[in-house]
Amino acid sequence: MRGYIAARLATAVLVVLGVSVVSFCLTFLTGDPAEIMLPQGATAEQIARFRAAWGFDDPLPVQYWRFLSRAAHGDFGVSLRHGEASLPLIAARLPATLQLTVTAMLLAIVLAVPLGVLAATHRGGPIDMLAMGVALLGQSVPNFWLAIMMILLFAVSWGLLPTSGRGGPAHVVMPAVAIAINLMALLTRLVRTTMIEVLAEDYVRTGRSKGLREIMVLTRHALPNALIPLVTVVGLQFGYILGGAVVIETVFTWPGVGLFTIQAILNRDYPVVQASVFVLATGVVLINLIVDLLYVWLDPRIRLG
């Protein structure tokens, strides 16, 4: 068990180091960072002075080590547009992104688990076909298109929900639905498949032969085992949603890290872009690490292996 945790921690550290390399290289992908960061029309003298001030004259290994040392202390430099440290700017917008991501995740799970269970217990019947039809529809609809359609219908035509921004609970409904729809479809299919496999196990048949009520067999014996793979998928999808919320945040002008990162890219504010990439990627790594450890706790066979 300790060896497994140590190996997972070592892997997470290596991945974070890889993320730091990618985040550092972002500065140099589009050419001389000094020429890119300065306004058009900057003189050669101004570019040279800026390059010296930011340390772009140093060899790349030296620059990377300096970047890594500062990143370890939470220093990603000063935003060129806002004139403030980049990390606090990201941290100020992180709660909005987490609120949207967690709400979408919970919405997807709350809808997917009952749908998947109903589909598995009514396999081949009308309920199964209806649930799979909903899942297929959810997987087929692009979330940005759904977001725009919801704005036109629920905000513009009917005036039931606000079109954009962050405020009360009504503001999070449409962005969360737009993000949750694809995940709900994926989880519904997963729960259906795992439930069908679990319902065919001997211990489920034993429970039924002992005269247990069907609801007890499903909730106490079948469902807990069927949900174990769900933990892994939810953990992986949480990271995907965390990064993929950029599009939905932009559509709904949701003041989260995604929208802020898009604005930083458009403004060529590279310190903010580096901080955003590093924070989001590190968050995904940590979430995956937690999921791996949780999976070990849920499935003792991994510890034995």
mmCIF file of C-alpha atoms in Angstrom:
data_model
loop_
_atom_site.group_PDB
_atom_site.id
_atom_site.type_symbol
_atom_site.label_atom_id
_atom_site.label_comp_id
_atom_site.label_asym_id
_atom_site.label_seq_id
_atom_site.Cartn_x
_atom_site.Cartn_y
_atom_site.Cartn_z
ATOM 1 C CA MET A 1 0.000 0.000 0.000
ATOM 2 C CA ARG A 2 2.765 2.459 0.948
ATOM 3 C CA GLY A 3 4.700 1.500 -2.161
ATOM 4 C CA TYR A 4 1.663 2.173 -4.337
ATOM 5 C CA ILE A 5 1.079 5.589 -2.739
ATOM 6 C CA ALA A 6 4.778 6.467 -3.072
ATOM 7 C CA ALA A 7 4.748 5.472 -6.747
ATOM 8 C CA ARG A 8 1.636 7.549 -7.426
ATOM 9 C CA LEU A 9 3.149 10.560 -5.613
ATOM 10 C CA ALA A 10 6.381 10.221 -7.611
ATOM 11 C CA THR A 11 4.409 10.026 -10.850
ATOM 12 C CA ALA A 12 2.410 13.112 -9.888
ATOM 13 C CA VAL A 13 5.611 15.072 -9.192
ATOM 14 C CA LEU A 14 7.049 14.056 -12.577
ATOM 15 C CA VAL A 15 3.869 15.107 -14.352
ATOM 16 C CA VAL A 16 3.894 18.486 -12.589
ATOM 17 C CA LEU A 17 7.507 18.963 -13.696
ATOM 18 C CA GLY A 18 6.436 18.127 -17.252
ATOM 19 C CA VAL A 19 3.643 20.681 -16.954
ATOM 20 C CA SER A 20 6.181 23.268 -15.810
ATOM 21 C CA VAL A 21 8.250 22.603 -18.967
ATOM 22 C CA VAL A 22 5.184 23.049 -21.199
ATOM 23 C CA SER A 23 4.116 26.161 -19.314
ATOM 24 C CA PHE A 24 7.635 27.614 -19.649
ATOM 25 C CA CYS A 25 7.851 26.801 -23.362
ATOM 26 C CA LEU A 26 4.604 28.660 -24.022
ATOM 27 C CA THR A 27 6.585 31.871 -23.779
ATOM 28 C CA PHE A 28 8.804 30.958 -26.717
ATOM 29 C CA LEU A 29 6.398 29.186 -29.066
ATOM 30 C CA THR A 30 5.415 32.275 -31.003
ATOM 31 C CA GLY A 31 8.816 33.930 -31.324
ATOM 32 C CA ASP A 32 10.780 36.432 -29.288
ATOM 33 C CA PRO A 33 8.710 37.012 -26.116
ATOM 34 C CA ALA A 34 10.078 40.530 -25.751
ATOM 35 C CA GLU A 35 8.773 41.555 -29.189
ATOM 36 C CA ILE A 36 5.435 39.853 -28.513
ATOM 37 C CA MET A 37 4.836 41.349 -25.088
ATOM 38 C CA LEU A 38 5.769 44.909 -26.029
ATOM 39 C CA PRO A 39 3.300 47.057 -28.015
ATOM 40 C CA GLN A 40 3.746 47.346 -31.756
ATOM 41 C CA GLY A 41 6.182 50.055 -32.743
ATOM 42 C CA ALA A 42 8.582 49.433 -29.869
ATOM 43 C CA THR A 43 12.127 50.444 -30.752
ATOM 44 C CA ALA A 44 15.071 48.057 -30.818
ATOM 45 C CA GLU A 45 16.443 49.772 -27.729
ATOM 46 C CA GLN A 46 13.180 49.278 -25.837
ATOM 47 C CA ILE A 47 13.072 45.604 -26.875
ATOM 48 C CA ALA A 48 16.666 45.077 -25.761
ATOM 49 C CA ARG A 49 16.017 46.797 -22.428
ATOM 50 C CA PHE A 50 12.847 44.716 -21.866
ATOM 51 C CA ARG A 51 14.672 41.506 -22.794
ATOM 52 C CA ALA A 52 17.445 42.259 -20.303
ATOM 53 C CA ALA A 53 14.991 43.261 -17.559
ATOM 54 C CA TRP A 54 13.004 40.012 -17.893
ATOM 55 C CA GLY A 55 16.086 37.819 -18.249
ATOM 56 C CA PHE A 56 15.343 36.658 -21.799
ATOM 57 C CA ASP A 57 19.056 37.104 -22.645
ATOM 58 C CA ASP A 58 20.011 34.201 -20.380
ATOM 59 C CA PRO A 59 20.365 30.598 -21.693
ATOM 60 C CA LEU A 60 17.107 28.625 -21.726
ATOM 61 C CA PRO A 61 18.150 26.208 -18.913
ATOM 62 C CA VAL A 62 18.905 29.195 -16.691
ATOM 63 C CA GLN A 63 15.564 30.785 -17.560
ATOM 64 C CA TYR A 64 13.725 27.505 -16.903
ATOM 65 C CA TRP A 65 15.379 27.025 -13.520
ATOM 66 C CA ARG A 66 14.483 30.597 -12.583
ATOM 67 C CA PHE A 67 10.897 30.026 -13.725
ATOM 68 C CA LEU A 68 10.667 26.746 -11.778
ATOM 69 C CA SER A 69 12.132 28.313 -8.628
ATOM 70 C CA ARG A 70 9.666 31.175 -8.763
ATOM 71 C CA ALA A 71 6.744 28.857 -9.584
ATOM 72 C CA ALA A 72 7.568 26.754 -6.518
ATOM 73 C CA HIS A 73 7.031 29.919 -4.461
ATOM 74 C CA GLY A 74 3.883 30.882 -6.359
ATOM 75 C CA ASP A 75 5.584 33.664 -8.302
ATOM 76 C CA PHE A 76 4.672 33.609 -12.011
ATOM 77 C CA GLY A 77 5.523 37.230 -12.629
ATOM 78 C CA VAL A 78 3.445 40.372 -12.937
ATOM 79 C CA SER A 79 0.511 40.592 -15.344
ATOM 80 C CA LEU A 80 1.370 42.910 -18.217
ATOM 81 C CA ARG A 81 -2.232 44.117 -18.433
ATOM 82 C CA HIS A 82 -3.275 44.338 -14.794
ATOM 83 C CA GLY A 83 0.071 45.242 -13.250
ATOM 84 C CA GLU A 84 -0.476 42.742 -10.417
ATOM 85 C CA ALA A 85 1.005 39.366 -9.527
ATOM 86 C CA SER A 86 -0.430 36.671 -11.815
ATOM 87 C CA LEU A 87 -1.184 33.946 -9.279
ATOM 88 C CA PRO A 88 -3.503 36.047 -7.042
ATOM 89 C CA LEU A 89 -5.397 37.090 -10.178
ATOM 90 C CA ILE A 90 -5.911 33.412 -11.034
ATOM 91 C CA ALA A 91 -6.772 32.496 -7.446
ATOM 92 C CA ALA A 92 -9.433 35.227 -7.339
ATOM 93 C CA ARG A 93 -11.214 33.613 -10.305
ATOM 94 C CA LEU A 94 -10.742 29.987 -9.270
ATOM 95 C CA PRO A 95 -13.864 29.844 -6.998
ATOM 96 C CA ALA A 96 -16.084 30.738 -9.967
ATOM 97 C CA THR A 97 -14.594 27.958 -12.093
ATOM 98 C CA LEU A 98 -14.845 25.437 -9.257
ATOM 99 C CA GLN A 99 -18.467 26.435 -8.585
ATOM 100 C CA LEU A 100 -19.343 25.834 -12.219
ATOM 101 C CA THR A 101 -17.359 22.597 -12.494
ATOM 102 C CA VAL A 102 -18.626 21.034 -9.269
ATOM 103 C CA THR A 103 -22.235 21.992 -10.038
ATOM 104 C CA ALA A 104 -22.002 20.452 -13.503
ATOM 105 C CA MET A 105 -20.382 17.321 -12.095
ATOM 106 C CA LEU A 106 -23.040 16.836 -9.412
ATOM 107 C CA LEU A 107 -25.812 17.472 -11.930
ATOM 108 C CA ALA A 108 -24.383 14.867 -14.293
ATOM 109 C CA ILE A 109 -24.026 12.252 -11.528
ATOM 110 C CA VAL A 110 -27.507 12.884 -10.104
ATOM 111 C CA LEU A 111 -29.047 12.358 -13.532
ATOM 112 C CA ALA A 112 -26.782 9.572 -14.787
ATOM 113 C CA VAL A 113 -26.918 7.103 -11.878
ATOM 114 C CA PRO A 114 -30.736 6.665 -11.783
ATOM 115 C CA LEU A 115 -30.898 6.590 -15.576
ATOM 116 C CA GLY A 116 -28.155 3.967 -15.797
ATOM 117 C CA VAL A 117 -29.703 1.810 -13.057
ATOM 118 C CA LEU A 118 -33.157 1.988 -14.642
ATOM 119 C CA ALA A 119 -31.716 1.096 -18.034
ATOM 120 C CA ALA A 120 -29.840 -1.903 -16.585
ATOM 121 C CA THR A 121 -32.790 -3.227 -14.573
ATOM 122 C CA HIS A 122 -35.146 -2.838 -17.559
ATOM 123 C CA ARG A 123 -32.664 -4.084 -20.146
ATOM 124 C CA GLY A 124 -34.144 -4.274 -23.630
ATOM 125 C CA GLY A 125 -37.409 -2.606 -22.563
ATOM 126 C CA PRO A 126 -38.888 0.815 -23.326
ATOM 127 C CA ILE A 127 -37.202 2.423 -20.271
ATOM 128 C CA ASP A 128 -33.809 1.110 -21.407
ATOM 129 C CA MET A 129 -34.372 2.454 -24.927
ATOM 130 C CA LEU A 130 -35.516 5.818 -23.556
ATOM 131 C CA ALA A 131 -32.492 6.115 -21.252
ATOM 132 C CA MET A 132 -30.085 5.176 -24.034
ATOM 133 C CA GLY A 133 -31.815 7.645 -26.344
ATOM 134 C CA VAL A 134 -31.272 10.409 -23.796
ATOM 135 C CA ALA A 135 -27.627 9.350 -23.440
ATOM 136 C CA LEU A 136 -27.129 9.318 -27.212
ATOM 137 C CA LEU A 137 -28.692 12.754 -27.504
ATOM 138 C CA GLY A 138 -26.482 14.069 -24.705
ATOM 139 C CA GLN A 139 -23.341 12.757 -26.390
ATOM 140 C CA SER A 140 -24.322 14.083 -29.810
ATOM 141 C CA VAL A 141 -25.096 17.689 -28.859
ATOM 142 C CA PRO A 142 -22.088 20.069 -28.866
ATOM 143 C CA ASN A 143 -22.129 21.948 -25.574
ATOM 144 C CA PHE A 144 -21.389 25.347 -27.142
ATOM 145 C CA TRP A 145 -24.381 24.936 -29.482
ATOM 146 C CA LEU A 146 -26.580 23.861 -26.578
ATOM 147 C CA ALA A 147 -25.371 26.894 -24.598
ATOM 148 C CA ILE A 148 -26.361 29.293 -27.377
ATOM 149 C CA MET A 149 -29.747 27.598 -27.862
ATOM 150 C CA MET A 150 -30.480 27.816 -24.135
ATOM 151 C CA ILE A 151 -29.604 31.511 -24.105
ATOM 152 C CA LEU A 152 -31.962 32.172 -27.021
ATOM 153 C CA LEU A 153 -34.783 30.108 -25.500
ATOM 154 C CA PHE A 154 -34.635 30.554 -21.724
ATOM 155 C CA ALA A 155 -33.063 34.007 -21.501
ATOM 156 C CA VAL A 156 -33.944 35.955 -24.656
ATOM 157 C CA SER A 157 -37.368 34.484 -25.569
ATOM 158 C CA TRP A 158 -38.818 33.525 -22.194
ATOM 159 C CA GLY A 159 -36.745 35.687 -19.826
ATOM 160 C CA LEU A 160 -36.561 32.909 -17.233
ATOM 161 C CA LEU A 161 -32.799 32.925 -16.682
ATOM 162 C CA PRO A 162 -30.024 35.519 -16.948
ATOM 163 C CA THR A 163 -28.032 35.475 -20.162
ATOM 164 C CA SER A 164 -24.558 35.791 -18.638
ATOM 165 C CA GLY A 165 -22.438 36.669 -15.634
ATOM 166 C CA ARG A 166 -22.216 35.238 -12.132
ATOM 167 C CA GLY A 167 -24.678 36.034 -9.380
ATOM 168 C CA GLY A 168 -27.364 33.944 -7.709
ATOM 169 C CA PRO A 169 -28.202 30.279 -8.324
ATOM 170 C CA ALA A 170 -30.096 31.182 -11.523
ATOM 171 C CA HIS A 171 -26.843 32.284 -13.175
ATOM 172 C CA VAL A 172 -25.219 28.855 -12.873
ATOM 173 C CA VAL A 173 -28.126 26.806 -14.287
ATOM 174 C CA MET A 174 -27.489 27.132 -18.013
ATOM 175 C CA PRO A 175 -23.650 26.971 -17.882
ATOM 176 C CA ALA A 176 -23.799 23.904 -15.630
ATOM 177 C CA VAL A 177 -26.332 22.149 -17.873
ATOM 178 C CA ALA A 178 -24.246 22.912 -20.958
ATOM 179 C CA ILE A 179 -21.176 21.316 -19.354
ATOM 180 C CA ALA A 180 -23.039 18.427 -17.700
ATOM 181 C CA ILE A 181 -24.921 17.152 -20.729
ATOM 182 C CA ASN A 182 -22.002 15.278 -22.329
ATOM 183 C CA LEU A 183 -20.761 13.889 -19.016
ATOM 184 C CA MET A 184 -24.266 12.755 -18.069
ATOM 185 C CA ALA A 185 -24.484 10.735 -21.278
ATOM 186 C CA LEU A 186 -21.098 9.094 -20.686
ATOM 187 C CA LEU A 187 -21.861 8.210 -17.068
ATOM 188 C CA THR A 188 -25.308 6.830 -17.942
ATOM 189 C CA ARG A 189 -23.798 4.372 -20.374
ATOM 190 C CA LEU A 190 -21.082 3.417 -17.879
ATOM 191 C CA VAL A 191 -23.518 2.827 -15.011
ATOM 192 C CA ARG A 192 -25.794 0.754 -17.259
ATOM 193 C CA THR A 193 -22.929 -1.465 -18.423
ATOM 194 C CA THR A 194 -21.433 -2.038 -14.981
ATOM 195 C CA MET A 195 -24.842 -2.647 -13.406
ATOM 196 C CA ILE A 196 -25.648 -5.311 -16.011
ATOM 197 C CA GLU A 197 -22.345 -7.049 -15.230
ATOM 198 C CA VAL A 198 -22.836 -6.825 -11.463
ATOM 199 C CA LEU A 199 -26.432 -8.068 -11.608
ATOM 200 C CA ALA A 200 -25.138 -11.265 -13.216
ATOM 201 C CA GLU A 201 -22.711 -11.980 -10.344
ATOM 202 C CA ASP A 202 -23.230 -14.947 -8.019
ATOM 203 C CA TYR A 203 -23.566 -12.864 -4.850
ATOM 204 C CA VAL A 204 -26.474 -10.961 -6.396
ATOM 205 C CA ARG A 205 -28.210 -14.223 -7.288
ATOM 206 C CA THR A 206 -27.503 -15.449 -3.745
ATOM 207 C CA GLY A 207 -29.117 -12.358 -2.287
ATOM 208 C CA ARG A 208 -32.194 -12.857 -4.405
ATOM 209 C CA SER A 209 -32.381 -16.567 -3.534
ATOM 210 C CA LYS A 210 -32.391 -15.637 0.166
ATOM 211 C CA GLY A 211 -35.538 -13.657 -0.427
ATOM 212 C CA LEU A 212 -34.088 -10.147 -0.210
ATOM 213 C CA ARG A 213 -36.274 -7.493 -1.710
ATOM 214 C CA GLU A 214 -35.120 -6.285 -5.144
ATOM 215 C CA ILE A 215 -34.558 -2.746 -3.889
ATOM 216 C CA MET A 216 -32.210 -4.094 -1.186
ATOM 217 C CA VAL A 217 -30.323 -6.199 -3.729
ATOM 218 C CA LEU A 218 -29.867 -3.193 -5.971
ATOM 219 C CA THR A 219 -28.961 -0.555 -3.383
ATOM 220 C CA ARG A 220 -26.897 -2.595 -0.916
ATOM 221 C CA HIS A 221 -25.203 -5.226 -3.092
ATOM 222 C CA ALA A 222 -25.221 -4.257 -6.755
ATOM 223 C CA LEU A 223 -25.012 -0.457 -6.887
ATOM 224 C CA PRO A 224 -21.974 0.062 -4.565
ATOM 225 C CA ASN A 225 -19.900 -2.336 -6.678
ATOM 226 C CA ALA A 226 -21.170 -0.877 -9.941
ATOM 227 C CA LEU A 227 -20.141 2.615 -8.867
ATOM 228 C CA ILE A 228 -16.452 1.782 -8.363
ATOM 229 C CA PRO A 229 -15.528 2.384 -12.051
ATOM 230 C CA LEU A 230 -17.587 5.567 -11.855
ATOM 231 C CA VAL A 231 -15.090 7.027 -9.390
ATOM 232 C CA THR A 232 -12.235 6.724 -11.881
ATOM 233 C CA VAL A 233 -14.216 8.174 -14.771
ATOM 234 C CA VAL A 234 -15.587 11.031 -12.673
ATOM 235 C CA GLY A 235 -12.085 11.909 -11.504
ATOM 236 C CA LEU A 236 -10.711 11.939 -15.048
ATOM 237 C CA GLN A 237 -13.702 13.856 -16.375
ATOM 238 C CA PHE A 238 -13.438 16.423 -13.564
ATOM 239 C CA GLY A 239 -10.038 17.416 -14.866
ATOM 240 C CA TYR A 240 -11.329 17.451 -18.427
ATOM 241 C CA ILE A 241 -14.273 19.654 -17.441
ATOM 242 C CA LEU A 242 -12.012 21.947 -15.430
ATOM 243 C CA GLY A 243 -9.999 22.701 -18.556
ATOM 244 C CA GLY A 244 -12.887 22.395 -21.004
ATOM 245 C CA ALA A 245 -15.023 24.948 -19.157
ATOM 246 C CA VAL A 246 -13.112 27.617 -21.092
ATOM 247 C CA VAL A 247 -15.629 27.561 -23.962
ATOM 248 C CA ILE A 248 -18.711 27.666 -21.752
ATOM 249 C CA GLU A 249 -17.226 30.392 -19.538
ATOM 250 C CA THR A 250 -16.624 32.440 -22.673
ATOM 251 C CA VAL A 251 -20.162 31.891 -24.026
ATOM 252 C CA PHE A 252 -21.810 32.885 -20.722
ATOM 253 C CA THR A 253 -19.148 35.481 -19.743
ATOM 254 C CA TRP A 254 -18.670 33.469 -16.574
ATOM 255 C CA PRO A 255 -15.849 35.193 -14.632
ATOM 256 C CA GLY A 256 -13.714 32.103 -14.099
ATOM 257 C CA VAL A 257 -10.159 31.060 -14.893
ATOM 258 C CA GLY A 258 -11.113 29.918 -18.405
ATOM 259 C CA LEU A 259 -12.490 33.264 -19.520
ATOM 260 C CA PHE A 260 -9.588 35.063 -17.831
ATOM 261 C CA THR A 261 -7.104 32.829 -19.674
ATOM 262 C CA ILE A 262 -8.729 33.513 -23.041
ATOM 263 C CA GLN A 263 -8.541 37.252 -22.359
ATOM 264 C CA ALA A 264 -4.880 36.879 -21.326
ATOM 265 C CA ILE A 265 -4.079 35.043 -24.576
ATOM 266 C CA LEU A 266 -5.774 37.751 -26.634
ATOM 267 C CA ASN A 267 -3.871 40.424 -24.684
ATOM 268 C CA ARG A 268 -0.578 38.497 -24.987
ATOM 269 C CA ASP A 269 -0.329 38.514 -21.208
ATOM 270 C CA TYR A 270 2.047 35.553 -20.974
ATOM 271 C CA PRO A 271 2.676 35.571 -17.199
ATOM 272 C CA VAL A 272 -1.058 35.079 -16.672
ATOM 273 C CA VAL A 273 -1.234 32.368 -19.367
ATOM 274 C CA GLN A 274 1.660 30.510 -17.771
ATOM 275 C CA ALA A 275 0.084 30.753 -14.332
ATOM 276 C CA SER A 276 -3.311 29.562 -15.663
ATOM 277 C CA VAL A 277 -1.857 26.561 -17.470
ATOM 278 C CA PHE A 278 0.265 25.589 -14.490
ATOM 279 C CA VAL A 279 -2.553 25.966 -11.943
ATOM 280 C CA LEU A 280 -5.159 24.104 -14.017
ATOM 281 C CA ALA A 281 -2.795 21.292 -14.992
ATOM 282 C CA THR A 282 -1.541 20.881 -11.426
ATOM 283 C CA GLY A 283 -5.140 20.786 -10.237
ATOM 284 C CA VAL A 284 -5.913 17.986 -12.697
ATOM 285 C CA VAL A 285 -2.858 16.034 -11.510
ATOM 286 C CA LEU A 286 -3.901 16.387 -7.866
ATOM 287 C CA ILE A 287 -7.465 15.311 -8.638
ATOM 288 C CA ASN A 288 -6.215 12.219 -10.458
ATOM 289 C CA LEU A 289 -3.930 11.421 -7.529
ATOM 290 C CA ILE A 290 -6.857 11.667 -5.103
ATOM 291 C CA VAL A 291 -8.970 9.456 -7.368
ATOM 292 C CA ASP A 292 -6.221 6.831 -7.533
ATOM 293 C CA LEU A 293 -5.952 6.740 -3.749
ATOM 294 C CA LEU A 294 -9.732 6.651 -3.372
ATOM 295 C CA TYR A 295 -9.916 3.786 -5.854
ATOM 296 C CA VAL A 296 -7.456 1.790 -3.741
ATOM 297 C CA TRP A 297 -9.659 2.348 -0.715
ATOM 298 C CA LEU A 298 -12.781 1.256 -2.593
ATOM 299 C CA ASP A 299 -11.225 -1.792 -4.282
ATOM 300 C CA PRO A 300 -8.856 -3.735 -1.972
ATOM 301 C CA ARG A 301 -7.762 -5.953 -4.888
ATOM 302 C CA ILE A 302 -5.511 -3.129 -6.072
ATOM 303 C CA ARG A 303 -3.703 -3.110 -2.734
ATOM 304 C CA LEU A 304 -3.180 -6.843 -2.959
ATOM 305 C CA GLY A 305 -1.837 -6.494 -6.479
#
